[in-house]
Amino acid sequence: MLNRLWLGLFLVAAAAAAGRWLIGGDAGVFAAIVASLFAMARLSVDVMVLLFGTLTLWLGLLAIAERAQLVQAMARALGPLFARLMPEVPRGHPALGLITLNMAANMLGLDNAATPIGLKAMRELQGLNPSADTASNAQILFLVLNASSLTLLPVSIFMYRAQQGAGDPTLVFLPILLATSASTLVGLLSVALVQRLPLRDARALAWMAAGLLVYAAALAGLASLSAAALARVSDLAGNLMLFGVIVAFLLVGAWRRVPVYEAFIDGARQGFEVARDLLPYLVAMLCAVGVLRASGALDMALHAVRWAAQHAGLDTRFVDALPTALVKPFSGSAARAMLIETMHHDGVDSFPALTAATMQGSTETTFYVLAVYFGAVGIRRVRHAVACALLADLAGILASIAVCYWFFGAR
């Protein structure tokens, strides 16, 4: 799948560039493509350098948590649920506790913590994988749940809106929650359908119902706060959770007589190995994305969508928000740039800007996640992971458009 996908990105870019040259007379497109190739190769190294630090820190802390039996305790607590969702993972396996920590970090918008924890979880799942280069069912479900981007506190979106002068930076809070919930639900159901997971099992339904109740209660509580209070809670919750987890790991480790410094050093060494192995995968995927963007293929796709919407008699205001959605699966930084450009061009509280912000908060950098998580364990055959992850992205985009017309359609 990755072979065809990677080749397809280059072929689409080549066709788009040839069209711009032969039809539009734009001979400079090839210079832009070559420049993008080198820029993306350099960016891959920059990303890897950043990952060296974060992976070293969090894998060191996770080594303390594992020796203190914290991860194993979380895995035992979630055994009944994951026995249904990931039947090939034994109850009490450390991967289950790491998956829980990863999902909690993602919900709170703690990307710097979520990625190293997720990579550790993927390596644990790889230990159970009977095929070294083919994704297992458990690995696919875990990746799709990551790519669906379930977020409770989209702090970064609030920050972007505040930087652009929004009177109420948290105006998109509820739309993002609704759209990201739709994305995660579709991602889970698509994987469950392909893998024939028993979601109608009584225990699985009970666990998911309990999770939904907790999520709904948190949503109701946050929705009752004022914009200023919500921004304060978002900032405090994320940072308090992050530092609280670190202190908890250290205290429990010390209480259980774990040599915390030595355990940290042993775990931190793995960060260098993981980050080093990621570089080829990052270069391959980011260069393909850069070529696609520089060729103008994304702009052509936007024109096609606008034309189709006009001929169908639909409101076309949502099309101005689509650049963020189209580049988000490939590049988080590119999507952020698109979002800020839309805010600047159309106004921070315009319909396109609000829709773009909702899309940014409810979708994920799917191909980056794919390259990083599967690249870390040497997976080359991803089976249905790409299709299910992109289906979740599509659900998030469509839900963002629908929710924003519901909330802001009169603007």
Short mmCIF file of C-alpha atoms in Angstrom, two decimals:
data_model
loop_
_atom_site.label_atom_id
_atom_site.label_comp_id
_atom_site.label_asym_id
_atom_site.label_seq_id
_atom_site.Cartn_x
_atom_site.Cartn_y
_atom_site.Cartn_z
CA MET A 1 0.00 0.00 0.00
CA LEU A 2 2.75 2.47 0.95
CA ASN A 3 4.65 1.67 -2.25
CA ARG A 4 1.63 2.52 -4.41
CA LEU A 5 0.73 5.56 -2.31
CA TRP A 6 4.25 7.02 -2.41
CA LEU A 7 4.59 6.44 -6.13
CA GLY A 8 1.11 7.85 -6.71
CA LEU A 9 1.98 11.13 -4.97
CA PHE A 10 4.94 11.64 -7.32
CA LEU A 11 2.93 10.68 -10.41
CA VAL A 12 0.10 13.08 -9.53
CA ALA A 13 2.65 15.84 -8.92
CA ALA A 14 4.35 15.09 -12.25
CA ALA A 15 1.05 15.24 -14.14
CA ALA A 16 0.07 18.52 -12.47
CA ALA A 17 3.49 20.06 -13.17
CA ALA A 18 3.37 18.96 -16.81
CA GLY A 19 -0.05 20.56 -17.15
CA ARG A 20 1.16 23.86 -15.71
CA TRP A 21 4.16 23.83 -18.10
CA LEU A 22 2.52 22.66 -21.33
CA ILE A 23 -0.85 24.38 -20.92
CA GLY A 24 -0.14 27.29 -18.60
CA GLY A 25 3.39 28.03 -19.81
CA ASP A 26 4.76 27.96 -16.26
CA ALA A 27 8.27 26.55 -16.72
CA GLY A 28 9.24 27.61 -13.19
CA VAL A 29 7.15 24.84 -11.64
CA PHE A 30 10.01 22.36 -11.98
CA ALA A 31 12.41 24.66 -10.17
CA ALA A 32 9.83 24.95 -7.37
CA ILE A 33 9.52 21.16 -7.20
CA VAL A 34 13.28 20.61 -6.99
CA ALA A 35 13.58 23.34 -4.32
CA SER A 36 10.78 21.67 -2.38
CA LEU A 37 12.58 18.32 -2.50
CA PHE A 38 15.67 19.78 -0.83
CA ALA A 39 13.60 21.82 1.62
CA MET A 40 11.67 18.73 2.72
CA ALA A 41 14.85 16.70 3.09
CA ARG A 42 16.23 19.42 5.36
CA LEU A 43 12.94 19.58 7.27
CA SER A 44 13.12 15.81 7.86
CA VAL A 45 16.43 16.24 9.64
CA ASP A 46 15.03 19.13 11.70
CA VAL A 47 12.07 17.00 12.76
CA MET A 48 14.38 14.12 13.65
CA VAL A 49 16.56 16.39 15.81
CA LEU A 50 13.45 17.54 17.69
CA LEU A 51 12.38 13.92 18.12
CA PHE A 52 15.77 13.01 19.57
CA GLY A 53 15.10 15.24 22.57
CA THR A 54 11.45 14.41 23.16
CA LEU A 55 11.91 10.68 22.65
CA THR A 56 14.89 10.60 24.98
CA LEU A 57 12.94 12.42 27.70
CA TRP A 58 9.73 10.42 27.51
CA LEU A 59 11.21 6.99 26.92
CA GLY A 60 13.36 7.60 29.98
CA LEU A 61 10.30 8.49 32.06
CA LEU A 62 8.37 5.53 30.68
CA ALA A 63 11.19 3.20 31.74
CA ILE A 64 10.63 4.41 35.32
CA ALA A 65 6.87 3.87 34.99
CA GLU A 66 7.37 0.34 33.68
CA ARG A 67 9.75 -0.65 36.47
CA ALA A 68 7.30 0.82 38.99
CA GLN A 69 4.51 -1.33 37.45
CA LEU A 70 2.37 1.73 36.63
CA VAL A 71 1.96 0.87 32.96
CA GLN A 72 1.12 -2.73 33.80
CA ALA A 73 -1.54 -1.59 36.30
CA MET A 74 -3.25 0.52 33.63
CA ALA A 75 -3.10 -2.42 31.24
CA ARG A 76 -4.81 -4.72 33.75
CA ALA A 77 -7.57 -2.16 34.34
CA LEU A 78 -8.32 -1.92 30.62
CA GLY A 79 -8.05 -5.64 29.94
CA PRO A 80 -11.82 -6.29 29.51
CA LEU A 81 -12.15 -3.57 26.83
CA PHE A 82 -9.02 -4.33 24.85
CA ALA A 83 -9.70 -8.05 25.01
CA ARG A 84 -12.52 -7.22 22.56
CA LEU A 85 -10.84 -4.48 20.53
CA MET A 86 -7.38 -6.10 20.38
CA PRO A 87 -7.94 -9.81 21.00
CA GLU A 88 -4.37 -10.72 19.98
CA VAL A 89 -2.90 -8.58 22.80
CA PRO A 90 -2.74 -10.52 26.11
CA ARG A 91 -4.49 -9.03 29.12
CA GLY A 92 -2.12 -7.01 31.27
CA HIS A 93 0.36 -6.48 28.43
CA PRO A 94 2.35 -3.20 28.81
CA ALA A 95 1.16 -2.01 25.38
CA LEU A 96 -2.36 -1.52 26.73
CA GLY A 97 -1.22 0.87 29.45
CA LEU A 98 0.90 2.81 26.98
CA ILE A 99 -2.03 3.08 24.56
CA THR A 100 -4.14 4.52 27.38
CA LEU A 101 -1.47 7.11 28.22
CA ASN A 102 -1.13 8.02 24.55
CA MET A 103 -4.86 8.55 24.09
CA ALA A 104 -5.07 10.65 27.26
CA ALA A 105 -2.20 12.84 26.03
CA ASN A 106 -3.86 13.27 22.63
CA MET A 107 -7.19 14.25 24.20
CA LEU A 108 -5.42 16.99 26.16
CA GLY A 109 -3.49 18.21 23.11
CA LEU A 110 -0.12 17.14 24.56
CA ASP A 111 1.52 16.22 21.25
CA ASN A 112 5.06 16.28 22.63
CA ALA A 113 4.13 13.60 25.16
CA ALA A 114 1.72 11.62 22.97
CA THR A 115 4.17 10.82 20.16
CA PRO A 116 6.96 9.22 22.25
CA ILE A 117 4.41 7.26 24.29
CA GLY A 118 2.70 6.14 21.09
CA LEU A 119 6.00 5.01 19.58
CA LYS A 120 6.74 2.99 22.69
CA ALA A 121 3.28 1.41 22.46
CA MET A 122 3.85 0.56 18.81
CA ARG A 123 7.14 -1.13 19.65
CA GLU A 124 5.42 -3.20 22.34
CA LEU A 125 2.73 -4.23 19.84
CA GLN A 126 5.45 -5.11 17.34
CA GLY A 127 6.77 -7.61 19.89
CA LEU A 128 3.48 -9.50 19.48
CA ASN A 129 3.38 -9.15 15.70
CA PRO A 130 3.94 -12.48 13.89
CA SER A 131 5.12 -10.63 10.75
CA ALA A 132 8.03 -8.20 11.02
CA ASP A 133 7.03 -5.99 8.06
CA THR A 134 3.20 -6.28 8.02
CA ALA A 135 0.95 -4.29 10.34
CA SER A 136 -1.05 -6.35 12.82
CA ASN A 137 -4.73 -5.70 13.54
CA ALA A 138 -3.87 -4.14 16.91
CA GLN A 139 -1.29 -1.81 15.35
CA ILE A 140 -3.78 -0.70 12.69
CA LEU A 141 -6.49 0.06 15.25
CA PHE A 142 -4.02 2.00 17.39
CA LEU A 143 -2.76 4.03 14.43
CA VAL A 144 -6.27 4.86 13.18
CA LEU A 145 -7.35 6.01 16.63
CA ASN A 146 -4.28 8.27 16.67
CA ALA A 147 -4.98 9.57 13.19
CA SER A 148 -8.61 10.33 14.09
CA SER A 149 -7.35 13.00 16.52
CA LEU A 150 -9.84 12.83 19.41
CA THR A 151 -9.16 16.13 21.22
CA LEU A 152 -10.83 17.46 24.35
CA LEU A 153 -8.78 20.63 24.75
CA PRO A 154 -7.63 22.08 21.37
CA VAL A 155 -5.39 24.66 23.03
CA SER A 156 -3.27 25.34 19.94
CA ILE A 157 -6.33 26.36 17.90
CA PHE A 158 -7.34 28.84 20.61
CA MET A 159 -3.80 30.25 20.55
CA TYR A 160 -3.82 30.74 16.76
CA ARG A 161 -7.15 32.54 16.93
CA ALA A 162 -5.99 34.74 19.79
CA GLN A 163 -2.83 35.66 17.87
CA GLN A 164 -4.99 36.78 14.94
CA GLY A 165 -7.09 39.04 17.18
CA ALA A 166 -10.23 36.96 17.74
CA GLY A 167 -12.57 38.47 20.30
CA ASP A 168 -13.52 34.98 21.52
CA PRO A 169 -10.64 32.57 20.77
CA THR A 170 -12.64 29.58 22.08
CA LEU A 171 -15.61 30.13 19.77
CA VAL A 172 -14.78 26.92 17.87
CA PHE A 173 -14.52 24.77 21.01
CA LEU A 174 -17.84 22.92 20.65
CA PRO A 175 -17.64 22.55 16.84
CA ILE A 176 -14.18 20.97 17.16
CA LEU A 177 -15.38 18.55 19.83
CA LEU A 178 -18.32 17.46 17.70
CA ALA A 179 -16.24 17.07 14.54
CA THR A 180 -13.35 15.24 16.21
CA SER A 181 -15.82 12.87 17.89
CA ALA A 182 -17.30 12.04 14.49
CA SER A 183 -13.81 11.42 13.09
CA THR A 184 -12.86 9.04 15.91
CA LEU A 185 -16.17 7.18 15.77
CA VAL A 186 -15.88 6.60 12.02
CA GLY A 187 -12.26 5.50 12.39
CA LEU A 188 -13.17 2.99 15.11
CA LEU A 189 -16.20 1.65 13.24
CA SER A 190 -14.31 1.30 9.94
CA VAL A 191 -11.55 -0.75 11.59
CA ALA A 192 -14.12 -2.77 13.53
CA LEU A 193 -15.95 -3.57 10.31
CA VAL A 194 -12.81 -4.72 8.47
CA GLN A 195 -11.46 -6.68 11.43
CA ARG A 196 -14.91 -7.91 12.51
CA LEU A 197 -14.47 -6.73 16.08
CA PRO A 198 -17.33 -7.62 18.46
CA LEU A 199 -18.42 -4.07 19.32
CA ARG A 200 -21.88 -5.35 20.28
CA ASP A 201 -20.37 -7.44 23.04
CA ALA A 202 -21.88 -6.48 26.41
CA ARG A 203 -18.55 -5.74 28.10
CA ALA A 204 -17.23 -3.72 25.18
CA LEU A 205 -20.44 -1.70 25.06
CA ALA A 206 -20.28 -1.10 28.83
CA TRP A 207 -16.71 0.19 28.64
CA MET A 208 -17.43 2.42 25.66
CA ALA A 209 -20.62 3.72 27.25
CA ALA A 210 -18.71 4.60 30.43
CA GLY A 211 -16.08 6.40 28.35
CA LEU A 212 -18.74 8.33 26.46
CA LEU A 213 -20.40 9.37 29.72
CA VAL A 214 -17.11 10.67 31.12
CA TYR A 215 -16.40 12.46 27.85
CA ALA A 216 -19.91 13.97 27.77
CA ALA A 217 -19.62 15.10 31.39
CA ALA A 218 -16.27 16.78 30.68
CA LEU A 219 -17.74 18.38 27.57
CA ALA A 220 -20.77 19.68 29.48
CA GLY A 221 -18.60 21.09 32.24
CA LEU A 222 -16.24 22.84 29.86
CA ALA A 223 -19.08 24.15 27.70
CA SER A 224 -20.59 25.90 30.74
CA LEU A 225 -17.46 28.03 31.25
CA SER A 226 -16.94 31.49 29.85
CA ALA A 227 -14.44 31.99 27.05
CA ALA A 228 -11.82 33.43 29.39
CA ALA A 229 -12.33 30.69 31.97
CA LEU A 230 -12.19 27.98 29.31
CA ALA A 231 -8.90 29.31 27.97
CA ARG A 232 -7.44 29.30 31.51
CA VAL A 233 -8.68 25.77 32.17
CA SER A 234 -7.31 24.55 28.83
CA ASP A 235 -3.86 25.94 29.54
CA LEU A 236 -3.79 24.78 33.17
CA ALA A 237 -5.16 21.29 32.49
CA GLY A 238 -2.65 20.49 29.80
CA ASN A 239 0.43 21.67 31.67
CA LEU A 240 -0.75 20.35 35.03
CA MET A 241 -1.47 16.94 33.54
CA LEU A 242 1.92 16.83 31.84
CA PHE A 243 3.94 17.76 34.90
CA GLY A 244 1.66 15.71 37.18
CA VAL A 245 2.36 12.56 35.17
CA ILE A 246 6.12 13.16 35.42
CA VAL A 247 5.98 13.69 39.20
CA ALA A 248 3.71 10.66 39.65
CA PHE A 249 6.14 8.44 37.74
CA LEU A 250 9.05 9.64 39.88
CA LEU A 251 7.23 9.36 43.22
CA VAL A 252 5.78 5.91 42.60
CA GLY A 253 9.13 4.75 41.24
CA ALA A 254 10.92 5.98 44.36
CA TRP A 255 8.24 4.42 46.62
CA ARG A 256 8.74 1.06 44.93
CA ARG A 257 12.53 1.40 45.28
CA VAL A 258 13.21 1.84 41.57
CA PRO A 259 16.60 3.51 40.91
CA VAL A 260 14.89 6.34 39.04
CA TYR A 261 17.99 7.98 37.59
CA GLU A 262 19.45 4.73 36.29
CA ALA A 263 16.06 3.65 34.91
CA PHE A 264 15.69 7.00 33.15
CA ILE A 265 19.12 6.68 31.50
CA ASP A 266 18.40 3.12 30.35
CA GLY A 267 15.09 4.14 28.78
CA ALA A 268 16.50 7.34 27.30
CA ARG A 269 19.06 5.39 25.28
CA GLN A 270 16.19 3.94 23.25
CA GLY A 271 15.25 7.44 22.08
CA PHE A 272 18.42 7.70 19.99
CA GLU A 273 17.77 4.34 18.34
CA VAL A 274 14.13 5.11 17.49
CA ALA A 275 14.81 8.61 16.13
CA ARG A 276 17.74 7.38 14.05
CA ASP A 277 15.61 4.66 12.41
CA LEU A 278 12.86 7.17 11.56
CA LEU A 279 14.91 9.40 9.24
CA PRO A 280 14.54 7.40 5.97
CA TYR A 281 10.76 7.17 6.42
CA LEU A 282 10.43 10.88 7.17
CA VAL A 283 12.54 11.88 4.17
CA ALA A 284 10.51 9.63 1.85
CA MET A 285 7.08 10.86 2.97
CA LEU A 286 7.86 14.57 3.45
CA CYS A 287 9.60 14.83 0.07
CA ALA A 288 6.58 13.27 -1.64
CA VAL A 289 4.28 15.74 0.13
CA GLY A 290 6.51 18.69 -0.79
CA VAL A 291 6.51 17.70 -4.48
CA LEU A 292 2.72 17.39 -4.44
CA ARG A 293 2.29 20.87 -2.96
CA ALA A 294 4.85 22.56 -5.22
CA SER A 295 3.33 21.05 -8.36
CA GLY A 296 0.02 22.85 -7.82
CA ALA A 297 -1.98 19.62 -7.58
CA LEU A 298 -3.73 20.79 -4.41
CA ASP A 299 -4.80 24.06 -6.04
CA MET A 300 -6.25 22.13 -8.96
CA ALA A 301 -8.23 19.95 -6.55
CA LEU A 302 -9.68 23.08 -4.91
CA HIS A 303 -10.79 24.52 -8.24
CA ALA A 304 -12.49 21.24 -9.09
CA VAL A 305 -14.37 21.18 -5.77
CA ARG A 306 -15.50 24.79 -6.18
CA TRP A 307 -16.73 24.10 -9.73
CA ALA A 308 -18.64 21.01 -8.60
CA ALA A 309 -20.23 22.86 -5.65
CA GLN A 310 -21.33 25.74 -7.87
CA HIS A 311 -22.92 23.44 -10.44
CA ALA A 312 -24.68 21.54 -7.66
CA GLY A 313 -26.19 24.79 -6.38
CA LEU A 314 -24.37 24.58 -3.03
CA ASP A 315 -22.96 27.36 -0.91
CA THR A 316 -19.25 27.54 -1.78
CA ARG A 317 -17.93 29.38 1.28
CA PHE A 318 -16.60 26.12 2.72
CA VAL A 319 -14.21 25.74 -0.26
CA ASP A 320 -12.04 28.59 1.07
CA ALA A 321 -11.43 26.48 4.19
CA LEU A 322 -10.43 23.34 2.28
CA PRO A 323 -6.69 24.16 1.85
CA THR A 324 -6.27 23.43 5.56
CA ALA A 325 -8.14 20.14 5.24
CA LEU A 326 -6.31 19.04 2.08
CA VAL A 327 -2.80 19.55 3.45
CA LYS A 328 -3.45 18.44 7.05
CA PRO A 329 -3.07 14.70 6.31
CA PHE A 330 0.38 15.46 4.87
CA SER A 331 1.84 18.25 7.00
CA GLY A 332 0.81 19.83 10.29
CA SER A 333 2.99 22.90 9.71
CA ALA A 334 1.53 23.41 6.22
CA ALA A 335 -2.01 23.11 7.58
CA ARG A 336 -1.19 25.61 10.31
CA ALA A 337 0.14 28.02 7.69
CA MET A 338 -3.01 27.55 5.59
CA LEU A 339 -5.21 28.20 8.63
CA ILE A 340 -3.37 31.39 9.54
CA GLU A 341 -3.45 32.58 5.92
CA THR A 342 -7.23 32.00 5.79
CA MET A 343 -7.70 33.93 9.03
CA HIS A 344 -5.59 36.78 7.70
CA HIS A 345 -7.24 36.88 4.27
CA ASP A 346 -10.90 36.38 5.21
CA GLY A 347 -10.96 37.60 8.81
CA VAL A 348 -10.42 35.56 11.95
CA ASP A 349 -14.16 35.21 12.64
CA SER A 350 -15.26 34.73 9.04
CA PHE A 351 -17.04 31.53 8.05
CA PRO A 352 -14.05 30.12 6.09
CA ALA A 353 -11.67 30.86 8.98
CA LEU A 354 -13.95 29.26 11.58
CA THR A 355 -14.43 26.21 9.37
CA ALA A 356 -10.69 25.92 8.74
CA ALA A 357 -10.00 26.13 12.48
CA THR A 358 -12.54 23.37 13.12
CA MET A 359 -10.95 21.19 10.43
CA GLN A 360 -7.49 21.82 11.88
CA GLY A 361 -8.65 20.66 15.31
CA SER A 362 -10.59 17.60 14.15
CA THR A 363 -8.15 15.95 11.72
CA GLU A 364 -4.59 14.69 12.00
CA THR A 365 -1.38 14.56 9.96
CA THR A 366 -2.25 11.06 8.82
CA PHE A 367 0.71 10.37 6.54
CA TYR A 368 3.18 11.82 9.05
CA VAL A 369 1.70 9.58 11.77
CA LEU A 370 1.81 6.66 9.35
CA ALA A 371 5.47 7.27 8.49
CA VAL A 372 6.56 7.83 12.10
CA TYR A 373 4.63 5.07 13.86
CA PHE A 374 5.08 2.33 11.28
CA GLY A 375 8.57 3.52 10.36
CA ALA A 376 9.67 3.18 13.98
CA VAL A 377 9.05 -0.57 13.86
CA GLY A 378 9.90 -1.24 10.21
CA ILE A 379 6.34 -1.87 8.99
CA ARG A 380 6.06 -1.71 5.17
CA ARG A 381 2.75 -3.46 4.50
CA VAL A 382 0.10 -1.35 6.21
CA ARG A 383 -2.96 -3.28 4.92
CA HIS A 384 -6.18 -1.30 5.58
CA ALA A 385 -4.59 1.31 7.87
CA VAL A 386 -4.40 4.08 5.24
CA ALA A 387 -7.96 3.59 4.00
CA CYS A 388 -9.47 3.60 7.51
CA ALA A 389 -7.38 6.59 8.63
CA LEU A 390 -8.32 8.62 5.54
CA LEU A 391 -11.97 7.67 6.04
CA ALA A 392 -11.73 9.08 9.57
CA ASP A 393 -10.14 12.25 8.14
CA LEU A 394 -12.95 12.57 5.59
CA ALA A 395 -15.54 12.17 8.35
CA GLY A 396 -13.82 14.92 10.35
CA ILE A 397 -13.81 17.26 7.34
CA LEU A 398 -17.46 16.64 6.44
CA ALA A 399 -18.50 16.94 10.08
CA SER A 400 -16.56 20.21 10.39
CA ILE A 401 -18.40 21.66 7.39
CA ALA A 402 -21.82 20.50 8.64
CA VAL A 403 -21.23 21.68 12.22
CA CYS A 404 -19.93 25.07 11.12
CA TYR A 405 -22.95 25.67 8.88
CA TRP A 406 -25.05 24.77 11.92
CA PHE A 407 -23.17 27.07 14.30
CA PHE A 408 -21.96 29.85 12.00
CA GLY A 409 -23.95 29.54 8.77
CA ALA A 410 -25.53 32.95 9.16
CA ARG A 411 -22.17 34.77 9.19
#
